[in-house]
Coordinates of C-alpha atoms in Angstrom, one line a residue:
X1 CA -6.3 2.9 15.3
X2 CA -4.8 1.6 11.9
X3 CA -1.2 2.2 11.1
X4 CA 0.0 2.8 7.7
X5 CA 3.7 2.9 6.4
X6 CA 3.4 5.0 3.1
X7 CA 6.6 5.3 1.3
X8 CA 7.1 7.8 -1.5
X9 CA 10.0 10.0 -2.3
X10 CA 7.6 12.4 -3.6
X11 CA 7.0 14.9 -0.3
X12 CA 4.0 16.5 -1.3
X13 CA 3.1 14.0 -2.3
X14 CA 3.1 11.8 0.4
X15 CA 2.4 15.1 2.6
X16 CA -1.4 15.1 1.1
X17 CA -1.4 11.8 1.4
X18 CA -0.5 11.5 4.8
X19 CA -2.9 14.1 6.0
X20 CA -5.7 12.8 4.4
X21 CA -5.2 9.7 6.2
X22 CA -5.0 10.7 9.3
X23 CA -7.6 13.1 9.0
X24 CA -9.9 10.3 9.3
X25 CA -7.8 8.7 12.2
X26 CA -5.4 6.6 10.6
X27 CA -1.6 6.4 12.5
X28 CA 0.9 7.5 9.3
X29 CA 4.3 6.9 9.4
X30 CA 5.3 8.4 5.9
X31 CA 9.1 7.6 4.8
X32 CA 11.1 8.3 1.9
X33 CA 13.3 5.1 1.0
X34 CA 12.8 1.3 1.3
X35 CA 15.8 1.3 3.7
X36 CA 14.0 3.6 5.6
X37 CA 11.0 1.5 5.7
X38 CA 12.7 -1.8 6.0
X39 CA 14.1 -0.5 9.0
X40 CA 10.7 1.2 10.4
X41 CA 9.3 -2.2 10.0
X42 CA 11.6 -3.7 12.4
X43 CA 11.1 -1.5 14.8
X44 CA 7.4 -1.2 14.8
X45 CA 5.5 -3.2 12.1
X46 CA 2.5 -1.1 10.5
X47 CA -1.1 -2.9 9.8
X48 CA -0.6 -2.4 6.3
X49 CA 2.2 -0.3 3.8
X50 CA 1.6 1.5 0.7
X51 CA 4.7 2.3 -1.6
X52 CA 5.2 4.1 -4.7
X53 CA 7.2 1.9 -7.1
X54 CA 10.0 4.2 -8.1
X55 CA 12.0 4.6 -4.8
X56 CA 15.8 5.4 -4.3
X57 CA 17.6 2.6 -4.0
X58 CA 15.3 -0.3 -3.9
X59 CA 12.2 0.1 -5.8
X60 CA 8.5 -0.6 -4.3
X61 CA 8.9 -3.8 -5.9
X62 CA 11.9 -5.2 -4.1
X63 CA 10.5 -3.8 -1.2
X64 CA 7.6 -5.5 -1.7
X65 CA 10.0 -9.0 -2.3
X66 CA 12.1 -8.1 0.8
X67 CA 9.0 -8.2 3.0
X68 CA 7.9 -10.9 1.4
X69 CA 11.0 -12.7 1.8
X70 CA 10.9 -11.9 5.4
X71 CA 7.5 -13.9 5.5
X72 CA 5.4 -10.5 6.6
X73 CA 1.9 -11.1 5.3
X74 CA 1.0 -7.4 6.1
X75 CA -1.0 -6.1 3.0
X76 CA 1.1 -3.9 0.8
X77 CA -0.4 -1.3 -2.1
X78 CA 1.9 -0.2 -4.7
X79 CA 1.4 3.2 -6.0
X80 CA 2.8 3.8 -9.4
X81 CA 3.1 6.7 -11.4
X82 CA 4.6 5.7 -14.0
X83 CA 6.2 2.1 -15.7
X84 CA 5.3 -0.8 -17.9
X85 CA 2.1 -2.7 -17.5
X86 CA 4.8 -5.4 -16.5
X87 CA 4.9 -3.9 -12.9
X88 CA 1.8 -4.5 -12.4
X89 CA 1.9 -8.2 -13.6
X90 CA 5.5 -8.5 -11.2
X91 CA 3.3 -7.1 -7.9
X92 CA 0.7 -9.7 -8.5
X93 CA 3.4 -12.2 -8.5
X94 CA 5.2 -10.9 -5.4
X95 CA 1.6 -10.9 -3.4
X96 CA 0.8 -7.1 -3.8
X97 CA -2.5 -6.8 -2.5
X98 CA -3.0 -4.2 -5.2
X99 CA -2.1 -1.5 -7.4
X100 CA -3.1 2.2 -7.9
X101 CA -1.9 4.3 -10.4
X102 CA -1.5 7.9 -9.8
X103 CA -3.0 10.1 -9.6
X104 CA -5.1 8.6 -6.8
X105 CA -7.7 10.2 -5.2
X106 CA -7.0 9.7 -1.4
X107 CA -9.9 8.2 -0.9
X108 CA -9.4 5.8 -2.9
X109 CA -6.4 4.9 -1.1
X110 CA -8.3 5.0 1.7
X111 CA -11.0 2.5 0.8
X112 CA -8.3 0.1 -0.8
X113 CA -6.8 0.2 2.8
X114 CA -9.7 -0.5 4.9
X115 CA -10.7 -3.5 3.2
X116 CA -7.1 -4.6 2.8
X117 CA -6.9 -4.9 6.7
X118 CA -10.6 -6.1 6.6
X119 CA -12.4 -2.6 8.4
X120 CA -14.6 -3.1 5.0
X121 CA -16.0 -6.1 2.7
X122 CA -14.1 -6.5 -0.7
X123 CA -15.9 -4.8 -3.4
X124 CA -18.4 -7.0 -5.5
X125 CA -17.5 -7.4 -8.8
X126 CA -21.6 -7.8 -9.3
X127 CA -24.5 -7.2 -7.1
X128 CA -25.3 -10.8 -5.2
X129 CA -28.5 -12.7 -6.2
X130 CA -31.7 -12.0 -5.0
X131 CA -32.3 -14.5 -2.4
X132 CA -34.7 -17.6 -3.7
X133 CA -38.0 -17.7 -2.5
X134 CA -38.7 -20.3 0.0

């Protein structure tokens, strides 16, 4: 079974989020704080970790640079529900593997996950060629 780390001081947030995650049998380990999660990570690394971007103390993206740092490939989605476009641009840079803006449908957190820790294909950006005839 997957394990997620979400992060998001936002409890009802993450709350609905949570749920909906493990309704459909994902491990959730929901935190409030990149402290919180650095030290969760320590303890018991997660298959993948999403993290809204405005956190106390550290924000998603220095979490997202402190993991980095740490030379943890584990995929990491940033949530954001608000900021510049800049953000975005800075958790490309930092190796986010990508980045929803809320309000997110679960399940679109849910599909971004599964084919973050490869359960599902990437999306095609345009249907594949009909094969040539032979």
């Amino acid at each position: 079974m997957p394990k997620v780390l979400l992060v998001d001081p936002d409890t009802l947030a993450r709350s609905a989020l949570q749920q909906a995650l493990q309704a459909v049998g994902w491990q959730v380990v929901g935190l409030s704080s990149a402290e919180a999660a650095l030290l969760q990570i320590q303890e018991d690394p997660p298959n993948a970790i999403v993290s809204e971007i405005i956190l106390p103390g550290r924000n998603g993206l220095e979490l997202l640079d402190r993991i980095r740092s740490s030379r943890m490939t584990v995929p990491f989605i940033i949530l954001a529900g608000r900021g510049p476009p800049t953000h975005a641009i800075e958790a490309a840079r930092l190796g986010a593997y990508d980045y929803l803006t809320k309000p997110c449908p679960p399940l679109v957190v849910l599909r971004t996950l599964q084919r973050a820790i490869g359960s599902l294909p990437p999306l095609a950006l345009s249907p594949a060629p009909p094969p040539s005839p032979a």
